[in-house]
XYZ file of C-alpha atoms in Angstrom:
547
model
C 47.110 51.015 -3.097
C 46.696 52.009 0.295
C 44.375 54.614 1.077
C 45.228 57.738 3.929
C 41.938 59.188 5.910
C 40.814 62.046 3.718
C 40.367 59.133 0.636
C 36.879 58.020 0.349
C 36.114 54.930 -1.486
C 32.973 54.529 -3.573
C 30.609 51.999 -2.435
C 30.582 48.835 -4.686
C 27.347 48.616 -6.481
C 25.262 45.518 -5.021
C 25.103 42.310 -6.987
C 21.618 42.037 -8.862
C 20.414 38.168 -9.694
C 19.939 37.941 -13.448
C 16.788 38.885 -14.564
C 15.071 35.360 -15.529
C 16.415 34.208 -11.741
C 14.912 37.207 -9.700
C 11.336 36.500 -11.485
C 11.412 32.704 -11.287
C 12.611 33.014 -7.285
C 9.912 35.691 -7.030
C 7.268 33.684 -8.507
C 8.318 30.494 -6.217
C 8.297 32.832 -3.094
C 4.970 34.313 -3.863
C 3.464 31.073 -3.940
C 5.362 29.083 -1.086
C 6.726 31.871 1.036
C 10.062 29.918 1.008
C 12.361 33.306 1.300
C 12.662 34.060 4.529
C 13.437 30.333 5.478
C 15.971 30.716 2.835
C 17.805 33.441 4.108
C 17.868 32.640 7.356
C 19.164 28.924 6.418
C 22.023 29.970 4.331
C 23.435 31.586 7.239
C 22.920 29.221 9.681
C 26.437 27.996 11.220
C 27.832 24.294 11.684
C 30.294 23.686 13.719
C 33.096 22.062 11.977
C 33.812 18.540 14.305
C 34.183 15.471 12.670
C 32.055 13.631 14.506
C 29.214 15.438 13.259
C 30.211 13.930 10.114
C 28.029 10.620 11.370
C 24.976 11.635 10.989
C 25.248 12.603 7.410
C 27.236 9.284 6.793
C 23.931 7.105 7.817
C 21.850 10.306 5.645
C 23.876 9.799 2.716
C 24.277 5.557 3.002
C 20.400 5.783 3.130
C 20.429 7.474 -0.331
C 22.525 4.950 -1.827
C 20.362 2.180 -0.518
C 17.701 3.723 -2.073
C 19.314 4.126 -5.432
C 20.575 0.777 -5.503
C 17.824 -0.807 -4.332
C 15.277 0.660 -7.151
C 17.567 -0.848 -9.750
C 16.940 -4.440 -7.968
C 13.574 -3.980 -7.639
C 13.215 -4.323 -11.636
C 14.667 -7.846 -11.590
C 13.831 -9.185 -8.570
C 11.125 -11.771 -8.377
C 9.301 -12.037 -4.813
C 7.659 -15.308 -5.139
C 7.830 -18.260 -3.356
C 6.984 -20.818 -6.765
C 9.244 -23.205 -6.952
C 11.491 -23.249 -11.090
C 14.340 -25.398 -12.222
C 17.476 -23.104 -12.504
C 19.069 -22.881 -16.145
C 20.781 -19.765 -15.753
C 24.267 -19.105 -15.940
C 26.091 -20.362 -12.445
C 26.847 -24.127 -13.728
C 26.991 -25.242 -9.976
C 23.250 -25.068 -9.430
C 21.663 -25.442 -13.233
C 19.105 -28.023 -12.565
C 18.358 -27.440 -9.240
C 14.895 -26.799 -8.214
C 14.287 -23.467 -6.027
C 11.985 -20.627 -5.901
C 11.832 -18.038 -8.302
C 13.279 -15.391 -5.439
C 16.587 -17.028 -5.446
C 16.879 -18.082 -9.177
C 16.613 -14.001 -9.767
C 18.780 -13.323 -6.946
C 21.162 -15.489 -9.297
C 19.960 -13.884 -12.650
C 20.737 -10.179 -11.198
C 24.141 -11.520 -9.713
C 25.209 -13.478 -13.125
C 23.188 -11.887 -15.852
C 22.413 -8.504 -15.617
C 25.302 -6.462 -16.103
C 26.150 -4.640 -12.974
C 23.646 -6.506 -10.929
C 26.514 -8.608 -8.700
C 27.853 -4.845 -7.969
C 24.494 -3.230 -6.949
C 23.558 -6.049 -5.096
C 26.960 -5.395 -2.981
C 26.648 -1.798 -3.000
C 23.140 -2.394 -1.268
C 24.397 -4.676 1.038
C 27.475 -2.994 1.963
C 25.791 0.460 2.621
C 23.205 -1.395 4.641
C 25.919 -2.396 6.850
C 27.509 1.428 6.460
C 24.098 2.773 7.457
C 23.826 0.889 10.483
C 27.140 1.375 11.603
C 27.055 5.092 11.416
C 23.979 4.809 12.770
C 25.162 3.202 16.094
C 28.280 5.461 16.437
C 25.906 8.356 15.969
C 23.514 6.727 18.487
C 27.012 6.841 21.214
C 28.154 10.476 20.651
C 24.261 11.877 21.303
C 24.571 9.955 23.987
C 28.198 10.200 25.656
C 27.916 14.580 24.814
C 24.097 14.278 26.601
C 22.805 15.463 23.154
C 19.658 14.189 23.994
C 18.811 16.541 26.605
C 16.118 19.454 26.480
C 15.089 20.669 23.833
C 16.028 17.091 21.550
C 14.206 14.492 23.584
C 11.544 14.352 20.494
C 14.583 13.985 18.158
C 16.518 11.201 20.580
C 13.266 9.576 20.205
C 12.830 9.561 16.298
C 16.693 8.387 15.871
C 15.680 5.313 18.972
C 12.846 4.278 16.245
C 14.709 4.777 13.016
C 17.400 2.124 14.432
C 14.417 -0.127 15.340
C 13.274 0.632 11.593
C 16.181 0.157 9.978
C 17.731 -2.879 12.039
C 14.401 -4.781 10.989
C 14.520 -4.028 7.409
C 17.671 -5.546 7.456
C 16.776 -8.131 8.241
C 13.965 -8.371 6.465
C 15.970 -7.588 3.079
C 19.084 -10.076 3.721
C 15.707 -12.683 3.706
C 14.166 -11.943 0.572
C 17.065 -14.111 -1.859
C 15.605 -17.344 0.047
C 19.220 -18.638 0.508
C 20.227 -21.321 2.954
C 21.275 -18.745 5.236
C 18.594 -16.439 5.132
C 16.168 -19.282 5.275
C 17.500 -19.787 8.470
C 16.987 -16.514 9.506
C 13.172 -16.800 8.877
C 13.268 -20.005 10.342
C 14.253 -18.553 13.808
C 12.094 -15.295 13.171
C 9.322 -18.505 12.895
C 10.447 -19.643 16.262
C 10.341 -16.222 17.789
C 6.635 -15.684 16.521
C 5.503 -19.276 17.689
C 6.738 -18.660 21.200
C 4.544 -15.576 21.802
C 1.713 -16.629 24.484
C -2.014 -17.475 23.290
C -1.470 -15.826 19.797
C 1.626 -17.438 18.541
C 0.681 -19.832 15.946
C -1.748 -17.675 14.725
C 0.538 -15.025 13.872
C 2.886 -17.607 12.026
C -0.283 -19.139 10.316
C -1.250 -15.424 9.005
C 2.476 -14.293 8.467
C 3.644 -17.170 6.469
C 0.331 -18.304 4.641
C 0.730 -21.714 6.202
C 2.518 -24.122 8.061
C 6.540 -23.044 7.534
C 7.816 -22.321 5.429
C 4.512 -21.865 3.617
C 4.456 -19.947 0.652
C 3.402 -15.974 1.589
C 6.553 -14.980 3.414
C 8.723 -13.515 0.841
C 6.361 -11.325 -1.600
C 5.157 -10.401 2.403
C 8.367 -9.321 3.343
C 9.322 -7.666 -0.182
C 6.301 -5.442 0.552
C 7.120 -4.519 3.930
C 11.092 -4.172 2.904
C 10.567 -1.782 -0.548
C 7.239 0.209 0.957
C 6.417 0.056 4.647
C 9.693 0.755 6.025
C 11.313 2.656 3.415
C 8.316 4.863 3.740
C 8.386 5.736 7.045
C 12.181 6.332 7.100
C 11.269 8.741 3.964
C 9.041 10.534 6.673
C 11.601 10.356 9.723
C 15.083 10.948 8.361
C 14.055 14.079 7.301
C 12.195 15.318 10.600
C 14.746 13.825 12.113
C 17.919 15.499 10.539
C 16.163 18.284 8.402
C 13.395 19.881 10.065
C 13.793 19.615 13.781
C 18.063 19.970 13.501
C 16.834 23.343 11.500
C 14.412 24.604 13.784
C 17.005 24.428 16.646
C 20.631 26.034 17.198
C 23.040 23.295 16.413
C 25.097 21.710 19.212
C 28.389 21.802 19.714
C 31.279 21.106 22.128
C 32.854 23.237 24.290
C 35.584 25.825 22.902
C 37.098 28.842 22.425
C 34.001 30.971 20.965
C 31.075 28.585 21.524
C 28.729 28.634 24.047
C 24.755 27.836 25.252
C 23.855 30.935 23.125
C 26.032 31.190 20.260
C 27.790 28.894 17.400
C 30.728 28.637 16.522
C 31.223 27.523 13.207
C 30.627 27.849 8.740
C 27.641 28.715 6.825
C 25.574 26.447 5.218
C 25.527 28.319 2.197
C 28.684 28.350 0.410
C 31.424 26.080 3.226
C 28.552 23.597 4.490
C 27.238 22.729 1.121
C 30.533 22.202 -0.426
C 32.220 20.062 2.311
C 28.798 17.832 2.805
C 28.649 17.108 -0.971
C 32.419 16.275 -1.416
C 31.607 14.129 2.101
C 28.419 12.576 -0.030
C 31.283 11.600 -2.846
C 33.751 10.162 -0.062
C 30.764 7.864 1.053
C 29.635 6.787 -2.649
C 33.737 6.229 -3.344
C 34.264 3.931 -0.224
C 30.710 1.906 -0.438
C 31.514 1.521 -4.360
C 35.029 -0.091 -3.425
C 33.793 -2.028 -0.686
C 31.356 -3.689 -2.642
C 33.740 -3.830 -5.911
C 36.981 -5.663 -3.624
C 35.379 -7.281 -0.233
C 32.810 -10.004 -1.274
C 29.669 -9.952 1.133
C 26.773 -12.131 1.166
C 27.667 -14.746 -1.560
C 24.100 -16.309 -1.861
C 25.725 -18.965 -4.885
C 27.517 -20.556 -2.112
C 24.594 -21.131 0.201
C 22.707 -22.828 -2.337
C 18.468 -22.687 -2.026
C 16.855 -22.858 1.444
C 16.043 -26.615 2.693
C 14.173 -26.508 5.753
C 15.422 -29.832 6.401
C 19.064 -28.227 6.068
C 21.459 -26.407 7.443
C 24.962 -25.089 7.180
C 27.859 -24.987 9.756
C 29.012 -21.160 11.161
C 25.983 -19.497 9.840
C 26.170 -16.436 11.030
C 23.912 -13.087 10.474
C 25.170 -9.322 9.408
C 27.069 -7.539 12.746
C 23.888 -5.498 13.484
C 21.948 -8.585 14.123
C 24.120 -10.624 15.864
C 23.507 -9.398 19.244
C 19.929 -11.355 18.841
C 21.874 -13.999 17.842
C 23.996 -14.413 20.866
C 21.282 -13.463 23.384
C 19.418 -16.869 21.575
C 22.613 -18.806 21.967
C 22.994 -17.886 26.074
C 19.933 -18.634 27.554
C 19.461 -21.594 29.347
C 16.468 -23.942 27.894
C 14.220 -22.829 30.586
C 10.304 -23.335 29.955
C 7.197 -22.632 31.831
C 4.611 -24.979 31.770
C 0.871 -23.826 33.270
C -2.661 -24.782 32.423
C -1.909 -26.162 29.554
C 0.537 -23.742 27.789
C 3.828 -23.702 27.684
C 6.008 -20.455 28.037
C 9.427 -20.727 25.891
C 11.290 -18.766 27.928
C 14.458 -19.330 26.136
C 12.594 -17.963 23.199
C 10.726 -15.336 24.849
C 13.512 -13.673 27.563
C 16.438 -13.556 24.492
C 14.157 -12.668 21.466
C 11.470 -10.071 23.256
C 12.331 -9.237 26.922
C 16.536 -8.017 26.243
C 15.304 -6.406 23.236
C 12.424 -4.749 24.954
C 14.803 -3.923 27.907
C 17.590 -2.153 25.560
C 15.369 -0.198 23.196
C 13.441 1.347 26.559
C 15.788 1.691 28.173
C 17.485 4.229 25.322
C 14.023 5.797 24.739
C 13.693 6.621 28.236
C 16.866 7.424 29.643
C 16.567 11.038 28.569
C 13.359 11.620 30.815
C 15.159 9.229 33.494
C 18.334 11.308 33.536
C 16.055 14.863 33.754
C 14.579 13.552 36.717
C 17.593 12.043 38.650
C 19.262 15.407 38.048
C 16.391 18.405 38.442
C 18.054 19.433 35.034
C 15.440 21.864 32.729
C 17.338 23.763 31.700
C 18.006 24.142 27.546
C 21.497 22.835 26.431
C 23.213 23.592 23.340
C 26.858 22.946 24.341
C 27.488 19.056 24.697
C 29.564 17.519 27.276
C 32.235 16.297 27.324
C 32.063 12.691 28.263
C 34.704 12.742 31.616
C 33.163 15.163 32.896
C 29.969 13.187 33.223
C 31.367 9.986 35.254
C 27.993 8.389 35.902
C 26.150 9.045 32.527
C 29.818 8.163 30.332
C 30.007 4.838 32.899
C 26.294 3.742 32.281
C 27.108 4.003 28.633
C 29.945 2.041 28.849
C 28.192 -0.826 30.646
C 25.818 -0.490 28.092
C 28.350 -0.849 25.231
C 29.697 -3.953 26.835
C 26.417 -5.557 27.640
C 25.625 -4.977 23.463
C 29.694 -6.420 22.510
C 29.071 -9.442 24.917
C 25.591 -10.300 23.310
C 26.982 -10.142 19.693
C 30.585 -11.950 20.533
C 28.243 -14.871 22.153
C 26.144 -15.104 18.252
C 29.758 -16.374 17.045
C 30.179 -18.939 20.226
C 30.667 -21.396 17.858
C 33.318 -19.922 15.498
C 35.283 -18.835 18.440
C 35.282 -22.306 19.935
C 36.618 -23.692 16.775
C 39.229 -21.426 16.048
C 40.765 -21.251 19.742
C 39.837 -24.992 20.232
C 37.506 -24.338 23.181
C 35.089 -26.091 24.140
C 31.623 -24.897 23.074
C 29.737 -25.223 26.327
C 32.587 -23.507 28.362
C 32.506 -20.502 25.981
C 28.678 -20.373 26.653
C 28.700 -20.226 30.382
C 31.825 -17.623 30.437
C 29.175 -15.022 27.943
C 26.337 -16.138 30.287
C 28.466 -14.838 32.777
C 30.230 -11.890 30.859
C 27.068 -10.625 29.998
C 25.903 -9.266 33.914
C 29.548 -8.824 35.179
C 30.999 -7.221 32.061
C 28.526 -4.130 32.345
C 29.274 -3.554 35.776
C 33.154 -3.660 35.707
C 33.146 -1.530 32.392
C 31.172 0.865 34.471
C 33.845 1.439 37.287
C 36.472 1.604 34.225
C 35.173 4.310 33.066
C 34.287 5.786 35.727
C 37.742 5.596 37.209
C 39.634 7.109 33.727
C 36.956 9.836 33.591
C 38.297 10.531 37.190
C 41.676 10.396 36.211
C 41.149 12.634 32.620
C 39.301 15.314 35.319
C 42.487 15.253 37.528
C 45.124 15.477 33.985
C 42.645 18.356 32.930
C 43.013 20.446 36.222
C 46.940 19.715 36.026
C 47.207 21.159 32.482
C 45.383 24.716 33.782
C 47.208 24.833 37.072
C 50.896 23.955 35.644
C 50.527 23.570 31.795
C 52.282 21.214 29.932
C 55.867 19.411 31.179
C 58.786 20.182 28.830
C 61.084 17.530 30.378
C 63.487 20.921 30.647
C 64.617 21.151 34.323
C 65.640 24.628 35.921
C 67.748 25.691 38.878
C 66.021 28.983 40.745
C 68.672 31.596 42.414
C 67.724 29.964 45.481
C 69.098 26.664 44.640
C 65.487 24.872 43.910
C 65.290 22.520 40.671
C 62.197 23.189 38.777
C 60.904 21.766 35.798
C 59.900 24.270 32.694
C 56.194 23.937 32.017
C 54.042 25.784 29.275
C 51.294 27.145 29.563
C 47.878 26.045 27.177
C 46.907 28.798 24.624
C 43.116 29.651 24.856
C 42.142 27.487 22.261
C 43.309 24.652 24.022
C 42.210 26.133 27.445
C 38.481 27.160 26.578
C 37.255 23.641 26.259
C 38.495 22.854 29.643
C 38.065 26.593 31.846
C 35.121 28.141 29.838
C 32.096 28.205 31.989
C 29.247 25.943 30.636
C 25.287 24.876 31.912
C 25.743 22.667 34.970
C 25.015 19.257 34.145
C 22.669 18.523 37.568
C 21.095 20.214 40.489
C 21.568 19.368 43.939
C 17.979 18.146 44.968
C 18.441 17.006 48.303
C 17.857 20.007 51.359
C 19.059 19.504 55.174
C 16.112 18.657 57.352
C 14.396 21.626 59.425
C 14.339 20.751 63.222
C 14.368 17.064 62.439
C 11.685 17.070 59.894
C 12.591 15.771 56.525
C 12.456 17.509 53.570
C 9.163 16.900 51.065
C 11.551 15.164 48.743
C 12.760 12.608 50.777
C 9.309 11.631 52.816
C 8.831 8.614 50.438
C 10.628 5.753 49.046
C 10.778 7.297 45.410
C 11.894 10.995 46.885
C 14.703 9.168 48.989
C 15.673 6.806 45.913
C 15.658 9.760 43.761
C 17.880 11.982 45.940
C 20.547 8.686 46.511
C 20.609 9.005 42.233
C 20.997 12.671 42.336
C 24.177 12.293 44.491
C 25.520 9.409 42.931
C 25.443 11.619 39.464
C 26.614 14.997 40.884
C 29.812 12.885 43.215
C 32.834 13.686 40.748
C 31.046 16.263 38.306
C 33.822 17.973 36.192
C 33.435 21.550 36.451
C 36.124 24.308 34.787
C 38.721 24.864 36.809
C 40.357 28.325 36.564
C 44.443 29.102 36.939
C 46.162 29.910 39.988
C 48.187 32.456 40.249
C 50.234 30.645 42.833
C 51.278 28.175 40.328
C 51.858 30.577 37.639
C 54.630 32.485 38.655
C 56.592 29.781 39.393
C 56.630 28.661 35.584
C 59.860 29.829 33.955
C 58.576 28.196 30.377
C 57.308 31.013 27.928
């Protein structure tokens, strides 16, 4: 019933927590101090983009690997001793293998639900380090590394290290054909390392290869080690230092550097991220219930003397793979040793090279651009031409490296010949980077020039109009704001001009040195072609007949 001025509506009565609720969160706060956190949590906004959604996808795969992998943990046997198999696949009863694959095969074959967990496992494995990539490119194309998140760029650099080498490690532990082979180039790798080489392998494998410590070693590493230190970093990493700061978002219609645009964690966020959790569980569960992966029965026990045609390893190590395939057979022979560099430059140096080069790019980028300041708005990637170009060369320089692991399978199926596709990835893999980089450079150009069309004229109707004068003009229509604000809205610069006109023919401090002159080359080469918001003209406006 609507109410006129002089009505006066009684206040509603506040909501009091039952009793038995108030005293037990009393009690916990009196001892932990938790309610002030609280309250300022369950107000906290997120923004609602879906590509936000990738973080919690690796978050939540890493609690189903977890899960699973406790319940194969009480059936799997890490030991190297070598039993008969009498178990229930026909095709290998008799066979003599270790006791790590015969209860790979007794989880897959005799204990009900094992042949699903072990597929959920792997399959959210793969999820994980998908999402984990992906999440790896938006931080990176949106500059969400920048100040005040280098510490947290740094943490997610070291959980993909983490997590990429428990992979492997885990796809190892059945002692399969395949995975034997695996271990057998991890062997190599080891061997080739200068001076210390065969001692590692001697210490890591108990013996000569394949000795007889390398599994229970790796299930140690693969159940504890790891999995303990992700315990400690996911959470720093997507709890506690994601908490402690504002959350970023993109550019908008009621975001910016200071404020959020978005839902409260406590009731919309926890709803929509535990329906999300679901969505995960639902899609990993019929992945692994329809799409067979890693069918260790079909590999058979690992032979060193063995091996099997197309072996190929999961996506996320493949790039290793290729790199290995590439490089020439180049050694280095010198007072009495002998450098591997075929081993050495694919297996440690691009390796090396990639993960430094994402650890320090954030600290590289500050200093090319004179950038301190604090961002909490992202970028959008064309308006960023050299950072978005530098991260497409990067892209392609990974996709070459793990197209050149399957050399072999794409030779057979296009009936190529083997050593042709090699040299084409040996050169894809320097001249790929560099074209993708002027790609992308170009269509950020070209997105910058659409964007400044769409707030000076708006958006073509195909509708053409004849003016009193006689002139044809086409209709256009204006953006709305929320469609505008993401291009117009003012945002933090995303570099500083560092360079400074000389002074009576003296140079500026900056550019006295080699580094000063390189570094002010850098800074121009990332500010040429900067997006920044354009703003309407008025001149162009009130020629628009469109509503």
């Amino acid at each position: 019933m609507p109410t006129s001025p002089g009505d006066r509506v009684p206040p509603k009565a506040p909501r009091v927590p039952p009793k038995a609720l108030g005293a037990t969160g009393s009690a916990v706060d009196d001892r932990f101090g938790g309610a002030p956190f609280l309250r300022k949590a369950i107000r906290k906004a997120f923004p609602d983009h879906w590509s936000f959604l990738l973080g919690e996808i690796a978050m939540y795969s890493f609690f189903i690997i977890l899960l699973t992998g406790v319940f194969l943990t009480l059936f799997f046997k890490p030991s190297m001793d070598e039993v008969i198999y009498h178990g229930s696949y026909e095709p290998l009863r008799g066979v003599r293998m270790s006791e790590a694959y015969a209860s790979t095969l007794d989880i897959t074959f005799d204990v009900r639900g094992g042949l699903l967990m072990r597929q959920i496992h792997h399959w959210s494995t793969v999820i994980f380090m998908a999402a984990i990539v992906i999440h790896l490119l938006r931080n990176f194309f949106t500059g969400a590394f920048r100040k005040p998140r280098e510490l947290n760029w740094l943490i997610g650099i070291v959980l993909f290290m983490l997590v990429m080498l428990n992979g492997l490690f885990g796809y190892s532990l059945p002692d399969d054909l395949l995975s034997g082979t695996g271990i057998r180039i991890l062997e190599g790798v080891i061997a080739s390392l200068p001076l210390v080489g065969s001692y590692a392998v001697m210490f890591l494998f108990g013996g000569e290869f394949p000795g007889d410590e390398i599994i229970p070693r790796l299930y140690v590493i693969h159940i504890l080690l790891i999995p303990g230190i992700l315990l400690a970093l996911i959470p720093l990493h997507a709890v506690v230092l994601t908490w402690r700061q504002t959350h970023t978002q993109f550019p908008g219609k009621g975001s910016s550097n200071t404020t959020v645009r978005g839902y409260p964690f406590f009731p919309v966020f926890i709803a929509k991220t535990t329906a999300f959790f679901l969505w995960v569980f639902g899609v990993t569960a019929l992945l692994a219930t329809f799409f067979q992966i890693n069918p260790i029965w079909l590999f058979g026990p690992y032979d060193p003397g063995a091996i099997s045609s197309g072996s190929q390893p999961d996506w996320y190590m493949g790039w290793l793979e290729g790199s290995l395939r590439m490089m020439p057979a180049w050694e280095i022979n010198a007072w009495g040793h002998t450098l591997a560099m075929s081993v050495i430059v694919p297996a440690l140096v691009v390796p090396g090279l990639l993960f430094t080069g994402l650890a320090v790019y954030p600290f590289l980028e500050r200093w090319v651009t004179g950038d301190h300041e604090i961002h909490h708005l992202l970028d959008r990637p064309r308006d960023v031409p050299a950072r978005t170009g530098i991260g497409a060369g990067g892209v392609v320089f990974y996709g070459v490296l793990w197209l050149a692991g399957g050399n072999d399978v794409i030779a057979d199926r296009f009936d190529i010949s083997l050593f042709w596709t090699t040299w084409f990835f040996r050169f894809a893999v320097i001249l790929g980077p560099l074209l993708a980089y002027v790609i992308a450079y170009r269509i950020c150009l070209g997105l910058q020039r659409r964007d400044l069309g769409l707030v000076e004229h708006g958006l073509e109707t195909g509708i053409i109009r004849r003016t009193p004068t006689g002139e044809y003009i086409e209709v256009e229509r204006h953006l709305d704001e929320e469609r505008l604000a993401p291009i117009s809205d003012a945002r933090p610069a995303a570099a500083v001009a560092l360079s400074r006109p000389e002074n009576k023919g003296v140079a500026a401090p900056g550019a006295r040195t080699r580094l000063g002159r390189l570094r002010i080359a850098l800074n121009r080469r990332f500010m040429n072609d900067l997006g920044s918001p354009p703003t309407p003209t008025s001149a162009d406006r009130h020629k628009t007949l469109g509503p």
